[in-house]
Coordinates of C-alpha atoms and ligand atoms in Angstrom, one line a residue:
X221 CA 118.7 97.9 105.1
X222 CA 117.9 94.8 106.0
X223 CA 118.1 95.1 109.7
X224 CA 119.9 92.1 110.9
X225 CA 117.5 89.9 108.9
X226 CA 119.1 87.7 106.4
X227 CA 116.9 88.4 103.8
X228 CA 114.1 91.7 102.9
X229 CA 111.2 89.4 102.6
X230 CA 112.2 87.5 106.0
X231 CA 112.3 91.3 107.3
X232 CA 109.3 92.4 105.2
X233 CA 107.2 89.6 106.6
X234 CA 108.1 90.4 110.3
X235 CA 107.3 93.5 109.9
X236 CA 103.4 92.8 109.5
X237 CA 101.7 93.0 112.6
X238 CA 103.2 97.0 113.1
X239 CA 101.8 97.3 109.7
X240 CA 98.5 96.3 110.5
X241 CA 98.3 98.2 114.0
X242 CA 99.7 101.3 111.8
X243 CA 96.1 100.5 109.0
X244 CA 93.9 100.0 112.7
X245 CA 95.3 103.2 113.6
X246 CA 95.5 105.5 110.9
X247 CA 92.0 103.9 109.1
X248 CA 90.3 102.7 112.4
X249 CA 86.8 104.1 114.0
X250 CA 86.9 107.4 113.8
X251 CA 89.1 108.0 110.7
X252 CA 87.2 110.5 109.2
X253 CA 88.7 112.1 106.0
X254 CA 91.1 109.6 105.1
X255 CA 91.3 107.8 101.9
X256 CA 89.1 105.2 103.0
X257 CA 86.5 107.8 103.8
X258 CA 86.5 108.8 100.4
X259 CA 86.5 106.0 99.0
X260 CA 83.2 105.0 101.0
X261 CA 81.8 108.0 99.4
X262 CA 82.7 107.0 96.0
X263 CA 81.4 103.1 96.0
X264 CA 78.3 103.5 98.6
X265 CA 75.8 104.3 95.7
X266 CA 77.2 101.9 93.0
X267 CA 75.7 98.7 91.8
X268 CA 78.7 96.8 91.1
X269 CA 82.7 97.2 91.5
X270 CA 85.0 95.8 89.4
X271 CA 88.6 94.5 90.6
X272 CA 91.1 94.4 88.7
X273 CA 94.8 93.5 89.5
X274 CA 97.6 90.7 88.8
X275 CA 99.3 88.5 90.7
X276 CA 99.2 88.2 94.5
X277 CA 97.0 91.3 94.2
X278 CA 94.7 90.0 92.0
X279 CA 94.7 87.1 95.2
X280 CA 94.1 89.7 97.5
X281 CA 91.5 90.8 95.4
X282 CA 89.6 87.3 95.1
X283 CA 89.3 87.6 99.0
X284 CA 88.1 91.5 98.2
X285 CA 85.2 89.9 96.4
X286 CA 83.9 87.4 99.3
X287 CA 84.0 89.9 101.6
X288 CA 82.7 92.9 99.6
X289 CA 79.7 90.7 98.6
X290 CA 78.6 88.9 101.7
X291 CA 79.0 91.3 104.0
X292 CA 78.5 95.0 101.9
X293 CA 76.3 93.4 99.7
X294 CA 77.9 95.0 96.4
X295 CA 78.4 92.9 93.7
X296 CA 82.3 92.2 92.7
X297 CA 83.3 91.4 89.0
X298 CA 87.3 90.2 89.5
X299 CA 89.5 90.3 86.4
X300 CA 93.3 89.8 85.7
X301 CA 94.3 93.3 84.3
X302 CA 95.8 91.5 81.0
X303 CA 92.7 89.6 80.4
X304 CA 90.2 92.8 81.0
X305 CA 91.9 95.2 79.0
X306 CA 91.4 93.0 75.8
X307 CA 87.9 91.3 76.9
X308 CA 85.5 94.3 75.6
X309 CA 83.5 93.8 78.7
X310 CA 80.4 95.8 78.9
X311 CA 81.0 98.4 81.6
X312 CA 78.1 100.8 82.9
X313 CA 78.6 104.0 84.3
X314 CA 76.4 103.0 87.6
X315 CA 79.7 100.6 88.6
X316 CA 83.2 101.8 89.6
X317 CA 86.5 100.1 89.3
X318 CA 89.1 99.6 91.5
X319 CA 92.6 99.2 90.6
X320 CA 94.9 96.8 93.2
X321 CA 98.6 97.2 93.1
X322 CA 102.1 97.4 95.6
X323 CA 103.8 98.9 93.1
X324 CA 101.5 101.3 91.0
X325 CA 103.6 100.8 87.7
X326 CA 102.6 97.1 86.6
X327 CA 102.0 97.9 82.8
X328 CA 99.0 95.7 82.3
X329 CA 96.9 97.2 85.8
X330 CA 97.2 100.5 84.7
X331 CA 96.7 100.5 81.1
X332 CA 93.7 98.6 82.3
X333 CA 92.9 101.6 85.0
X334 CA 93.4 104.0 81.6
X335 CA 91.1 102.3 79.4
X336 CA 88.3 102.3 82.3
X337 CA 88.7 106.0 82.8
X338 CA 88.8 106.7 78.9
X339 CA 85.6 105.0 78.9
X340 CA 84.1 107.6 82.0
X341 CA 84.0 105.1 84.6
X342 CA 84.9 106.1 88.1
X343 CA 88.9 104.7 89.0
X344 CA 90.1 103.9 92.2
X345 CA 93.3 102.3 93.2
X346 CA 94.2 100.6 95.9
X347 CA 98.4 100.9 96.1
X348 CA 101.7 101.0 98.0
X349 CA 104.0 103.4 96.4
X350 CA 101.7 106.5 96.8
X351 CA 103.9 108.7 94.1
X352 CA 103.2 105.9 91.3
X353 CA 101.1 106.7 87.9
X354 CA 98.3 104.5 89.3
X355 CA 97.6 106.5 92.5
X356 CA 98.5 110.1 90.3
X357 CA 95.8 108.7 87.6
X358 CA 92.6 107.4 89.2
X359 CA 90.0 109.6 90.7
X360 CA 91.2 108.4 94.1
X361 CA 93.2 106.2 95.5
X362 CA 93.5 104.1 99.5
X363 CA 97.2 103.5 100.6
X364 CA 98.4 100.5 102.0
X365 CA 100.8 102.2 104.3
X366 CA 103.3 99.1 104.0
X367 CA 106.5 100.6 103.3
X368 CA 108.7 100.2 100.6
X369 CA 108.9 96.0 100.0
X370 CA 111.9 95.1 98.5
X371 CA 111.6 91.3 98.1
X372 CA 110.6 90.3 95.0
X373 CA 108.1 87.6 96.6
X374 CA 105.2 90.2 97.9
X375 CA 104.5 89.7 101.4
X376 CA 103.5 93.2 103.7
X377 CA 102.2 94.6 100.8
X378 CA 99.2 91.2 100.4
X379 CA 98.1 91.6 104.0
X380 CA 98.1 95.4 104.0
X381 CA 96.2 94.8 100.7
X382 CA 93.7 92.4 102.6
X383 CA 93.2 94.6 105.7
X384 CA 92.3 97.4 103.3
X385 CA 89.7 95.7 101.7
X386 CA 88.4 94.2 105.3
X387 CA 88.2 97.7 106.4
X388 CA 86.6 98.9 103.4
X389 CA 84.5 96.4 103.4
X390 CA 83.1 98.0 107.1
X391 CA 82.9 101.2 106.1
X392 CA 80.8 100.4 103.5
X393 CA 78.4 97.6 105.7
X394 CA 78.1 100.6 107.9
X395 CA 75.9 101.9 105.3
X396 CA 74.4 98.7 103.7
X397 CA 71.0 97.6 104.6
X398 CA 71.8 94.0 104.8
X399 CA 74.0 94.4 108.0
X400 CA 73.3 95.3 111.5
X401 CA 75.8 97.5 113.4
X402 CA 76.6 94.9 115.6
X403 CA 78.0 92.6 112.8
X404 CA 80.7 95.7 111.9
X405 CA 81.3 96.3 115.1
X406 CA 82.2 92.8 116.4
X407 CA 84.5 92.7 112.9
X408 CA 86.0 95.9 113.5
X409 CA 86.9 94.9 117.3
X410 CA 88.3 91.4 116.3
X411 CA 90.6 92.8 113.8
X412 CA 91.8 95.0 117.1
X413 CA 93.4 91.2 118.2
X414 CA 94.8 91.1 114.7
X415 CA 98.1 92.1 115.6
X416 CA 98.7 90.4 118.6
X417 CA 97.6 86.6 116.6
X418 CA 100.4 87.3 113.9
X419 CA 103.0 87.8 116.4
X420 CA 101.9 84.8 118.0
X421 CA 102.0 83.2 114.6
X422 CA 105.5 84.3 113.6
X423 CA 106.7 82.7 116.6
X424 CA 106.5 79.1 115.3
X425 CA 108.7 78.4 113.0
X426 CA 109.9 75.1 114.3
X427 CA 106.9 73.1 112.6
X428 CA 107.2 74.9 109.8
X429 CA 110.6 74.2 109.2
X430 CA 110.1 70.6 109.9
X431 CA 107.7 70.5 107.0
X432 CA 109.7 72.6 104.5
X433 CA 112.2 69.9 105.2
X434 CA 109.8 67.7 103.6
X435 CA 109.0 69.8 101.0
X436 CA 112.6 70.7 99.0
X437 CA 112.8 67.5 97.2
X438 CA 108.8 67.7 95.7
X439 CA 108.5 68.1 92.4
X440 CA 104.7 69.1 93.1
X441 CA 102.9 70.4 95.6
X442 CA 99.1 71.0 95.7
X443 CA 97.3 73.4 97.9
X444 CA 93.7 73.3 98.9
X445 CA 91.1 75.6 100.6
X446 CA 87.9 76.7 100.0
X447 CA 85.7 80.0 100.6
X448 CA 88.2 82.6 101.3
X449 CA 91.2 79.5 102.0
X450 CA 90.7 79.1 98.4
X451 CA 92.2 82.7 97.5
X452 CA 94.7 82.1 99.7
X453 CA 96.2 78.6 99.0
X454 CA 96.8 80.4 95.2
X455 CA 98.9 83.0 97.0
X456 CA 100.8 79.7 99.1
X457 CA 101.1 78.3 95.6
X458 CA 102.3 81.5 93.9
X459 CA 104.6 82.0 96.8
X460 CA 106.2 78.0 96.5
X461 CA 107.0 78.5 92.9
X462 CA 108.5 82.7 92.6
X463 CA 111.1 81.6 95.3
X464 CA 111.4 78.0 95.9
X465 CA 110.7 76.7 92.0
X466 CA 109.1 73.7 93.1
X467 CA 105.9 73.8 91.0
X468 CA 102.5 74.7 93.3
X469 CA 99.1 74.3 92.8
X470 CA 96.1 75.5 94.0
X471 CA 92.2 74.3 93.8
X472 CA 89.3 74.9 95.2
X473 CA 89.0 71.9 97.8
X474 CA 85.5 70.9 96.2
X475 CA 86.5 70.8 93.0
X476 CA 89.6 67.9 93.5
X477 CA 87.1 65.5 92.3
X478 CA 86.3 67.1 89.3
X479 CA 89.8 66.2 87.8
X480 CA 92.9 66.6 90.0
X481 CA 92.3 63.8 92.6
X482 CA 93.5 61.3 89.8
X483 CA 97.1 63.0 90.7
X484 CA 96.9 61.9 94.3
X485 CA 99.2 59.6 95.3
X486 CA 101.8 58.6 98.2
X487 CA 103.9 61.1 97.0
X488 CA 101.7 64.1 96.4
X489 CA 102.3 66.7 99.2
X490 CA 99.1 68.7 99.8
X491 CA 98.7 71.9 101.8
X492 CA 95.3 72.2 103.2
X493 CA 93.6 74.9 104.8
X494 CA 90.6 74.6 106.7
X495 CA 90.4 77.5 108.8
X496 CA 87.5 77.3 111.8
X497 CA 84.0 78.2 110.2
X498 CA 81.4 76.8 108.3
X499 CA 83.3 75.2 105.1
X500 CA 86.0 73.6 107.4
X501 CA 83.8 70.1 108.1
X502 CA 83.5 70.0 104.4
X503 CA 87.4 70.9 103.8
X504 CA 88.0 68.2 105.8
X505 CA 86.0 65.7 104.1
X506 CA 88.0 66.7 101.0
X507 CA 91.1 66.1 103.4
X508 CA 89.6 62.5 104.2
X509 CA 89.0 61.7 100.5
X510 CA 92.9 62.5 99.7
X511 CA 94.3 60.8 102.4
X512 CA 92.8 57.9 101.9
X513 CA 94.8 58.0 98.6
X514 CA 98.1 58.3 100.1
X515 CA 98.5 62.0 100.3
X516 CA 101.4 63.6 102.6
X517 CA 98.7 65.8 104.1
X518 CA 99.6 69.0 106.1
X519 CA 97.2 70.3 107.3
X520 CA 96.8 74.2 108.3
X521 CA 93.9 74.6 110.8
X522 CA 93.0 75.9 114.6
X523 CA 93.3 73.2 117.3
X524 CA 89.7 72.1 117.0
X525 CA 90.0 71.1 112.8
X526 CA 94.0 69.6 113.9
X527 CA 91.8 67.2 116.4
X528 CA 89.0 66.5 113.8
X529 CA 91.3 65.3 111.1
X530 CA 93.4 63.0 113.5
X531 CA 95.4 60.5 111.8
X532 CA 94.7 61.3 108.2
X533 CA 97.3 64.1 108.1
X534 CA 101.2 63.9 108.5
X535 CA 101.6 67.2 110.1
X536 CA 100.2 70.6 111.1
X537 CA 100.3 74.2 112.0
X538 CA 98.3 74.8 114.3
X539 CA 96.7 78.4 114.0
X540 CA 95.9 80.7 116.5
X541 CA 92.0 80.8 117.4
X542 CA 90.6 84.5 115.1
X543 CA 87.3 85.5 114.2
X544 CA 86.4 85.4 110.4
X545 CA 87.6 88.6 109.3
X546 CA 90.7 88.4 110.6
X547 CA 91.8 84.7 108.9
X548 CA 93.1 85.7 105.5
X549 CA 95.8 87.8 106.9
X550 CA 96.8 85.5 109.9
X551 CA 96.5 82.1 107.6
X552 CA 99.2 84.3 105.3
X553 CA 101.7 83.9 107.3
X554 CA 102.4 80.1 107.9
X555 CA 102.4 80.1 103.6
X556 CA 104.8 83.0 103.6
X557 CA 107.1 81.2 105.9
X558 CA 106.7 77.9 104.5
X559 CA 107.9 78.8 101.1
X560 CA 110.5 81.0 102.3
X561 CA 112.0 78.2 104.7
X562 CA 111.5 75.7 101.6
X563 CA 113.5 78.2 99.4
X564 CA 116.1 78.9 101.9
X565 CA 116.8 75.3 102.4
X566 CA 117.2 75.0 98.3
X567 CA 119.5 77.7 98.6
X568 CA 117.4 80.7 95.8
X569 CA 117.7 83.8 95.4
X570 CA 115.1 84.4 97.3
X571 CA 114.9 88.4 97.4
X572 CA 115.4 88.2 93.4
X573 CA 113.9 85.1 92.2
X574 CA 115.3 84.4 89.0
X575 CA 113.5 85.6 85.9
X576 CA 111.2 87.7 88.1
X577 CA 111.2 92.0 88.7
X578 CA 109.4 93.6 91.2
X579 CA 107.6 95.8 89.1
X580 CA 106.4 94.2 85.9
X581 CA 106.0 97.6 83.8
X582 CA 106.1 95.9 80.1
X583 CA 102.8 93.9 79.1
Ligands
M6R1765 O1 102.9 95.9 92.0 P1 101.7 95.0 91.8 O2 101.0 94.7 93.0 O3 100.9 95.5 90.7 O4 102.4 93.6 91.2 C1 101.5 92.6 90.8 C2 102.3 91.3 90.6 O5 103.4 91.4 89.7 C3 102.9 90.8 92.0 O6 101.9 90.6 93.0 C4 103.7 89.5 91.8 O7 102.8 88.5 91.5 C5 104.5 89.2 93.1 N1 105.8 88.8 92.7 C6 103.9 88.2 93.9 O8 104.7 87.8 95.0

């Protein structure tokens, strides 16, 4: 059941720190044997790893890619599963796929998981529901270890998702050329404080309930981020419009002057994150160039980026400080909670969005 919360993804999302102490546990240093371990075996030799996944996995897998590639050095193509199974991509047998999904029965993912093994490339998946076709199919497959997630809206099942791929992403550094031991083991140790920075995080829902007051009557509302934020302002947007139907979305902060920017005005919300690191100065110059068009900015940041963009922003969250690794998962959370508070004061469905399922099995 529910427990006492008033809705499964309210419940779902509280329930992600245990979840990611449960994946340091079960996964951590000296998890020989596991899944992981396996997995490690099966990609350590490759030249290139395909993604491939839909919705918020897909997300999940964007952030796959940045890591994958700057710190394990293997090369990441990322496809949506119902554009790759019709693309005839040239596939070589020196790569190895990997399949991302909660559910292990969206249609589209594994047809696109069966063509790749009809073709002899190596399948692995990367799932929730351990007894689904996905994980029975590919050669191999890493479980999330989220539990079953009822809400319609994915929540436990994304971070799960991204702390897998973080923690592959180690285990294969471990054996990369291109990065010292150090490097993995100050990553590894800072995703130990993981746990302990959500709960912190979870804890503040006044501001963010201030702000989703704010948001019910938009029509739009655009989300911004670059580097790994960028991944993640698509799952804020996604999020917005499966429970709160207020239509989201999200761009890459350098590209606003490429075309959306003629959008901005004194009524445009924007949700920026600009998480500590060496792309916030510029995601905050992006911030500066909005709000100087009106924008109702809010900005999503640690104390040091809040005090930066001063007066140009109308509100903020104000993260807890984390290392690098650890930022996609805890910079989830204020975007869960923001569109659930936004849908709960619209009064949705928000367990069962309308015209949504939780497992899309027809293409
Ligand atoms: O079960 P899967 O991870 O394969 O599902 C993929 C998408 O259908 C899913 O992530 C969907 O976008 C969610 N409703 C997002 O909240």
């Amino acid at each position: 059941g529910k427990q006492g919360y008033a809705h499964y993804m309210l419940k779902e999302m509280h329930e992600q720190p245990g979840i990611i102490e449960k994946l340091l546990h079960h996964y951590g240093d000296h998890a020989a044997g596991t899944s992981l371990d396996h997995a490690k075996l099966t990609l350590q030799h490759r030249q290139r790893l395909g993604i491939v996944a839909c919705g918020s996995s897909y997300y999940a897998g964007m952030v796959g890619k940045y890591w994958l590639e700057s710190i394990a050095s293997l090369p990441v193509d990322l496809d949506i599963a119902s554009e790759f199974r019709y693309r005839n991509t040239p596939l070589s047998s020196s790569s190895a796929h990997l399949f991302i999904s909660q559910s292990g029965e969206t249609a589209d993912t594994l047809a696109a998981l069966r063509y790749t093994k009809q073709l002899g490339i190596t399948s692995l998946s990367l799932v929730n529901a351990p007894a689904s076709a996905m994980a029975r199919e590919s050669a191999g497959f890493i479980e999330t270890l989220a539990g079953a997630e009822i809400g319609v809206a994915s929540t436990k099942a994304f971070t799960a998702q991204l702390m897998m791929l973080a923690l592959l992403t180690l285990r294969l550094a471990e054996s990369s050329a291109h990065c010292d031991a150090g490097t993995v083991k100050y990553a590894m140790d800072s995703l130990r404080h993981l746990p302990e920075q959500m709960r912190q995080m979870l804890k503040q829902q006044d501001a963010i309930q201030a702000i989703a007051g704010r948001l019910r009557r938009a029509r739009n509302v655009l989300y911004i981020g670059r580097g790994m934020a960028y991944p993640l302002a698509l799952e804020g947007a996604l999020k917005l419009k499966e429970i709160s139907y207020i239509h989201a979305e999200a761009y890459p902060a350098g590209e606003l002057k490429h075309g959306p920017i003629a959008l901005v005005d004194d009524e445009l919300p924007v949700i920026v994150l600009a998480p500590p690191g060496e792309l916030q100065e510029k995601t905050l110059s992006n911030l500066r160039e909005i709000a100087s068009r009106g924008a109702q900015i809010t900005l999503i940041s640690d104390q040091a980026g809040v005090d930066l963009a001063a007066d140009g922003i109308q509100d903020a969250i104000v993260m807890p400080d984390c290392n690098a690794m650890a930022m996609p998962m805890l910079y989830t959370l204020p975007l869960q909670l923001l569109a659930y508070r936004v849908a709960l004061l619209k009064g949705t469905d928000i367990d069962q969005p309308r015209n949504l399922a939780k497992s899309v099995t027809v293409e």
